[in-house]
Tab-separated table of C-alpha atoms in Angstrom:
chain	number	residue	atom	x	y	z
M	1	UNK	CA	3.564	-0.685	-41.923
M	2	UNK	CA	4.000	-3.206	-44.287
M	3	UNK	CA	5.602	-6.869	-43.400
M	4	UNK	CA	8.509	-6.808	-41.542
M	5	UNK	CA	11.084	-9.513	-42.154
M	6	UNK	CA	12.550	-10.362	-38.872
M	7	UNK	CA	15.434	-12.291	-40.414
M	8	UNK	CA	16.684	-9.566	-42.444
M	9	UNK	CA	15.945	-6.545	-41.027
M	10	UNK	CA	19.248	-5.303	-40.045
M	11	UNK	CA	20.576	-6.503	-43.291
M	12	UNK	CA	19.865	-4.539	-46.664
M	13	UNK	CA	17.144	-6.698	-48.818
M	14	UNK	CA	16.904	-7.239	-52.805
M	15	UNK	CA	13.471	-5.901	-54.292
M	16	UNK	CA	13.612	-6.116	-57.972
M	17	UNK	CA	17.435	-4.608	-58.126
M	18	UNK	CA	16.816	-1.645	-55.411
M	19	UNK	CA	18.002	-1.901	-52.034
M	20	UNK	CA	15.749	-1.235	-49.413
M	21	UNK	CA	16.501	0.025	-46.021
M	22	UNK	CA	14.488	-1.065	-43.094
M	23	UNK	CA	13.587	2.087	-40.388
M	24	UNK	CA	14.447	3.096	-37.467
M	25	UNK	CA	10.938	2.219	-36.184
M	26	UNK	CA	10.809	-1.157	-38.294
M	27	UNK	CA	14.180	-1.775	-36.376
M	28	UNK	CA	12.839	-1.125	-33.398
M	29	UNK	CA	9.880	-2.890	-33.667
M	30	UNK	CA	11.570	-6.357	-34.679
M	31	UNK	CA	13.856	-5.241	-31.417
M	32	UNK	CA	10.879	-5.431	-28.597
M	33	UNK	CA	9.730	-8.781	-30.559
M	34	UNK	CA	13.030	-10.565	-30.156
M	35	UNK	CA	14.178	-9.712	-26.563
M	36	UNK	CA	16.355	-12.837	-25.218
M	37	UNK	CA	16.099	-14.535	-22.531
M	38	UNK	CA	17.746	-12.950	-19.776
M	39	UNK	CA	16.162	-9.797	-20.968
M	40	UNK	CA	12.770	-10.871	-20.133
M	41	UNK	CA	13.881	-12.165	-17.041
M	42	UNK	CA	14.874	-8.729	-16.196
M	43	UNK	CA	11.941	-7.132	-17.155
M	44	UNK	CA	9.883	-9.514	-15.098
M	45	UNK	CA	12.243	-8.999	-12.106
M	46	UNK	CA	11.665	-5.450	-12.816
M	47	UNK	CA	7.993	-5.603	-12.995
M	48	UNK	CA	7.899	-7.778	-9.650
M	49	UNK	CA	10.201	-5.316	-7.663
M	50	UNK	CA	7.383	-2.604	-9.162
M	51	UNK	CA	4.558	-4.705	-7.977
M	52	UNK	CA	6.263	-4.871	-4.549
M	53	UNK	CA	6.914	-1.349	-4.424
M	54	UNK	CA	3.363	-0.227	-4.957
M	55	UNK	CA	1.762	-3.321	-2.634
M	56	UNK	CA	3.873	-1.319	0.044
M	57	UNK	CA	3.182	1.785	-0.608
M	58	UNK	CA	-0.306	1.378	-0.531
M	59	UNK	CA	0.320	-0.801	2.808
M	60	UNK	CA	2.076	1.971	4.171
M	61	UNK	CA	-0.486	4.132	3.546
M	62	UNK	CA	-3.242	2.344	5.485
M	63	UNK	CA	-0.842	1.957	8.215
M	64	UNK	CA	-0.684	5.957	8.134
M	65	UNK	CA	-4.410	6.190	7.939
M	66	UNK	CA	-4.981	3.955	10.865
M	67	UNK	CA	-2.413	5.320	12.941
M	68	UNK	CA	-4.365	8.484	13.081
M	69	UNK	CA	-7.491	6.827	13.858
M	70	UNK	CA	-5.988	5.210	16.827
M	71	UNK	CA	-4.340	8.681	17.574
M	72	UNK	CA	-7.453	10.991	17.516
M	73	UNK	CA	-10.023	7.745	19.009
M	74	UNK	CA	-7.175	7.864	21.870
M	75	UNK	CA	-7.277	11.928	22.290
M	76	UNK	CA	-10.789	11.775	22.111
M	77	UNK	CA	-11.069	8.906	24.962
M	78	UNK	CA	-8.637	11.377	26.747
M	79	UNK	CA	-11.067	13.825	26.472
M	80	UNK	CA	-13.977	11.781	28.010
M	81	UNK	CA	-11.252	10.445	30.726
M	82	UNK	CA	-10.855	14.583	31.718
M	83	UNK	CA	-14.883	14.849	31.557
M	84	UNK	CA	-15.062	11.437	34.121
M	85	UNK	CA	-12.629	13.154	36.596
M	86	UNK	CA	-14.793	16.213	36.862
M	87	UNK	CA	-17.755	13.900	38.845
M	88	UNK	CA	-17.908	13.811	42.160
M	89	UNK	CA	-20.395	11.474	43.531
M	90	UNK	CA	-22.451	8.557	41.564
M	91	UNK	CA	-25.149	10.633	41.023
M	92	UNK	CA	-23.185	13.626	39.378
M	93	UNK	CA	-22.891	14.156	35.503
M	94	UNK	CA	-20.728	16.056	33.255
M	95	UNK	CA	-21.373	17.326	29.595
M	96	UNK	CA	-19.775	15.206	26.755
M	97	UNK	CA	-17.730	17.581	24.716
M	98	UNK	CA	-18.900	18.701	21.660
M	99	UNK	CA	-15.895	17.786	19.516
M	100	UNK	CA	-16.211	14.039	20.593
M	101	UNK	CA	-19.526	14.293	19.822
M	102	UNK	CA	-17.982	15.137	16.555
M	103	UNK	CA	-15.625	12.726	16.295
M	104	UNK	CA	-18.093	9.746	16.825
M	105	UNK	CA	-20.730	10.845	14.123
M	106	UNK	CA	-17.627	11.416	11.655
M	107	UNK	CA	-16.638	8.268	12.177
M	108	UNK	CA	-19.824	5.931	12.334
M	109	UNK	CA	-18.286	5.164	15.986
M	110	UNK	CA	-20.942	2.722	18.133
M	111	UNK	CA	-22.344	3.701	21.557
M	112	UNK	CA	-24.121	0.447	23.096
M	113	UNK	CA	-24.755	-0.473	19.637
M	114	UNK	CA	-26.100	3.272	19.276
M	115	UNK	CA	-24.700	5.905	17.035
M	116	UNK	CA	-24.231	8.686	18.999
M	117	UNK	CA	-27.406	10.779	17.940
M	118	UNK	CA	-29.333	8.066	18.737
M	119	UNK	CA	-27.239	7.907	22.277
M	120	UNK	CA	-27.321	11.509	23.040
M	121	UNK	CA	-31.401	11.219	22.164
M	122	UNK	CA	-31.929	8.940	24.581
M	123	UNK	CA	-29.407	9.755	27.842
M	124	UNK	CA	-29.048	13.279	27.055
M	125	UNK	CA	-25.340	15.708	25.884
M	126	UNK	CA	-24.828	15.608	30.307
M	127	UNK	CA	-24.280	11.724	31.147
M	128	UNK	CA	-23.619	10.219	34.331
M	129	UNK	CA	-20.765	8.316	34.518
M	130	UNK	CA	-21.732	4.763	33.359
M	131	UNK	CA	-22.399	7.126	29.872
M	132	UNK	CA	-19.485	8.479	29.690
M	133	UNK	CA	-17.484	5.140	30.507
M	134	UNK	CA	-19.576	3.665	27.309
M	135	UNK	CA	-18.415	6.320	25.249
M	136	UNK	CA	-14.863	6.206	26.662
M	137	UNK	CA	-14.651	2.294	26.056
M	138	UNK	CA	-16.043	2.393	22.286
M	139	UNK	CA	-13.150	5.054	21.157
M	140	UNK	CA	-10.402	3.302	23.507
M	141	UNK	CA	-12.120	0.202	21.373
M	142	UNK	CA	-11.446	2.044	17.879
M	143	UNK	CA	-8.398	3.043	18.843
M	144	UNK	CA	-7.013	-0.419	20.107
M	145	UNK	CA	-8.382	-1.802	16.756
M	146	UNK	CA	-7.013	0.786	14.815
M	147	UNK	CA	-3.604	-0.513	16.590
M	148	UNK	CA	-4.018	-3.705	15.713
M	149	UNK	CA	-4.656	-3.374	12.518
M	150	UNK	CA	-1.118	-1.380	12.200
M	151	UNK	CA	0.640	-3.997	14.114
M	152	UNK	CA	-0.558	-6.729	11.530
M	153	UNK	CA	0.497	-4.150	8.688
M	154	UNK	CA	3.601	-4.035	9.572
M	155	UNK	CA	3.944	-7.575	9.661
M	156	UNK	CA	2.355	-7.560	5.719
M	157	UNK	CA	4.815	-4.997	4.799
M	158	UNK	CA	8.153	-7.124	6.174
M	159	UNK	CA	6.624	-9.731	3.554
M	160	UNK	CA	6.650	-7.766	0.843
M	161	UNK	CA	10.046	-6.214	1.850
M	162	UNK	CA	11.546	-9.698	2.089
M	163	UNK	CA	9.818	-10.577	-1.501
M	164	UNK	CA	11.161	-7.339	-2.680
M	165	UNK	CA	15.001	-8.000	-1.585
M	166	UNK	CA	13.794	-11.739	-2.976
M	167	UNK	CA	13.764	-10.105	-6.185
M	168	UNK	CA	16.555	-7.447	-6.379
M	169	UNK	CA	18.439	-10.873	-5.912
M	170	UNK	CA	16.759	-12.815	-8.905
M	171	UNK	CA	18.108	-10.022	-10.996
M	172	UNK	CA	21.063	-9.748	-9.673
M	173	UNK	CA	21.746	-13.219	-10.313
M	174	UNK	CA	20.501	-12.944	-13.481
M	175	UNK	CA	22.513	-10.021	-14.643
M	176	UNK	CA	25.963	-12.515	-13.093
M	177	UNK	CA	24.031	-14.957	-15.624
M	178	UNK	CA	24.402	-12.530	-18.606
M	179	UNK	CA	27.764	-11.222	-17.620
M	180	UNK	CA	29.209	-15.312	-17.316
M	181	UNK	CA	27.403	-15.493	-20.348
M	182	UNK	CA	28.530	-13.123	-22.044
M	183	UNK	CA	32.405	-13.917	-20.960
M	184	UNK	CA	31.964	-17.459	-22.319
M	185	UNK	CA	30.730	-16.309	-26.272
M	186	UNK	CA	33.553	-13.213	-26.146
M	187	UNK	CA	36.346	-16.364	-25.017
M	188	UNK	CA	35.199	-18.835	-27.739
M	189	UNK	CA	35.499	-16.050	-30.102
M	190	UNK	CA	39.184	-15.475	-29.503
């Protein structure tokens, strides 16, 4: 594309006797180059309610991920809880279930500063219950972290809806802008 004259590009310009007729795409071109003001306000209003939109999403879905956490730690705890109510004396112990077990190597989930391998290696899969109330207290420990973590989310995501609505009423002023704007040139015309 050769130079595009900005000035006279929607008018018909004088080379050498012929007329030449800019293009739709040289139109357009000199079109994104000369938005006004208020429409690059809008665009930047646009691009901030965008910004706000995917900061929340992407909140929302660590909020989602944690909640789960903090629901299958719980479940799991439960489990343990079930396992603890099945010993009768001191001295008694009860097998750990194998899906806990599970759930605490999937998860990297600390046992006395112990991964659970490590754990089982050295008390054994049937505990007594000071074992078992370790294990229970590290995954009622995720959990309640995982929780916390979702309560402070929340908390991040009421920002960014109050920056959002901050912006839907920029632009909303700014569109009253135009219109007023607008009103005033289309009166002084008359």
């Amino acid at each position: 594309m050769n130079n595009i004259n900005v000035q006279n590009v929607n008018n018909v310009a004088q080379v050498g006797g012929t007329a030449v007729v800019p293009s739709e795409k040289e139109k357009y071109l000199v079109a994104m180059k000369n938005h006004s003001l208020m429409g690059q306000a809008m665009c930047t209003m646009g691009d901030m309610m965008l910004l706000f939109t995917e900061l929340a999403n992407a909140k929302f879905q660590q909020m989602s991920n944690k909640m789960a956490v903090a629901r299958d730690a719980q479940n799991m705890a439960n489990k343990v809880e079930i396992a603890l109510t099945k010993l009768a004396k001191d001295g008694d112990t009860a097998e750990v279930p194998a899906d806990v077990i599970e759930y605490l190597k999937q998860n990297n989930i600390l046992v006395e500063d112990m991964t659970i391998d490590e754990y089982v290696a050295k008390h054994g899969t049937s505990m007594p219950k000071s074992c078992l109330l370790s294990i229970q207290k590290s995954l009622e420990h995720t959990s309640g972290t995982a929780s916390d973590f979702v309560q402070q989310s929340q908390l991040k995501l009421q920002q960014l809806m109050q920056n959002f609505n901050t912006a839907v009423t920029m632009a909303n002023s700014i569109q009253s802008m135009n219109a007023e704007s607008t009103k005033s040139i289309a009166q002084s015309i008359r």
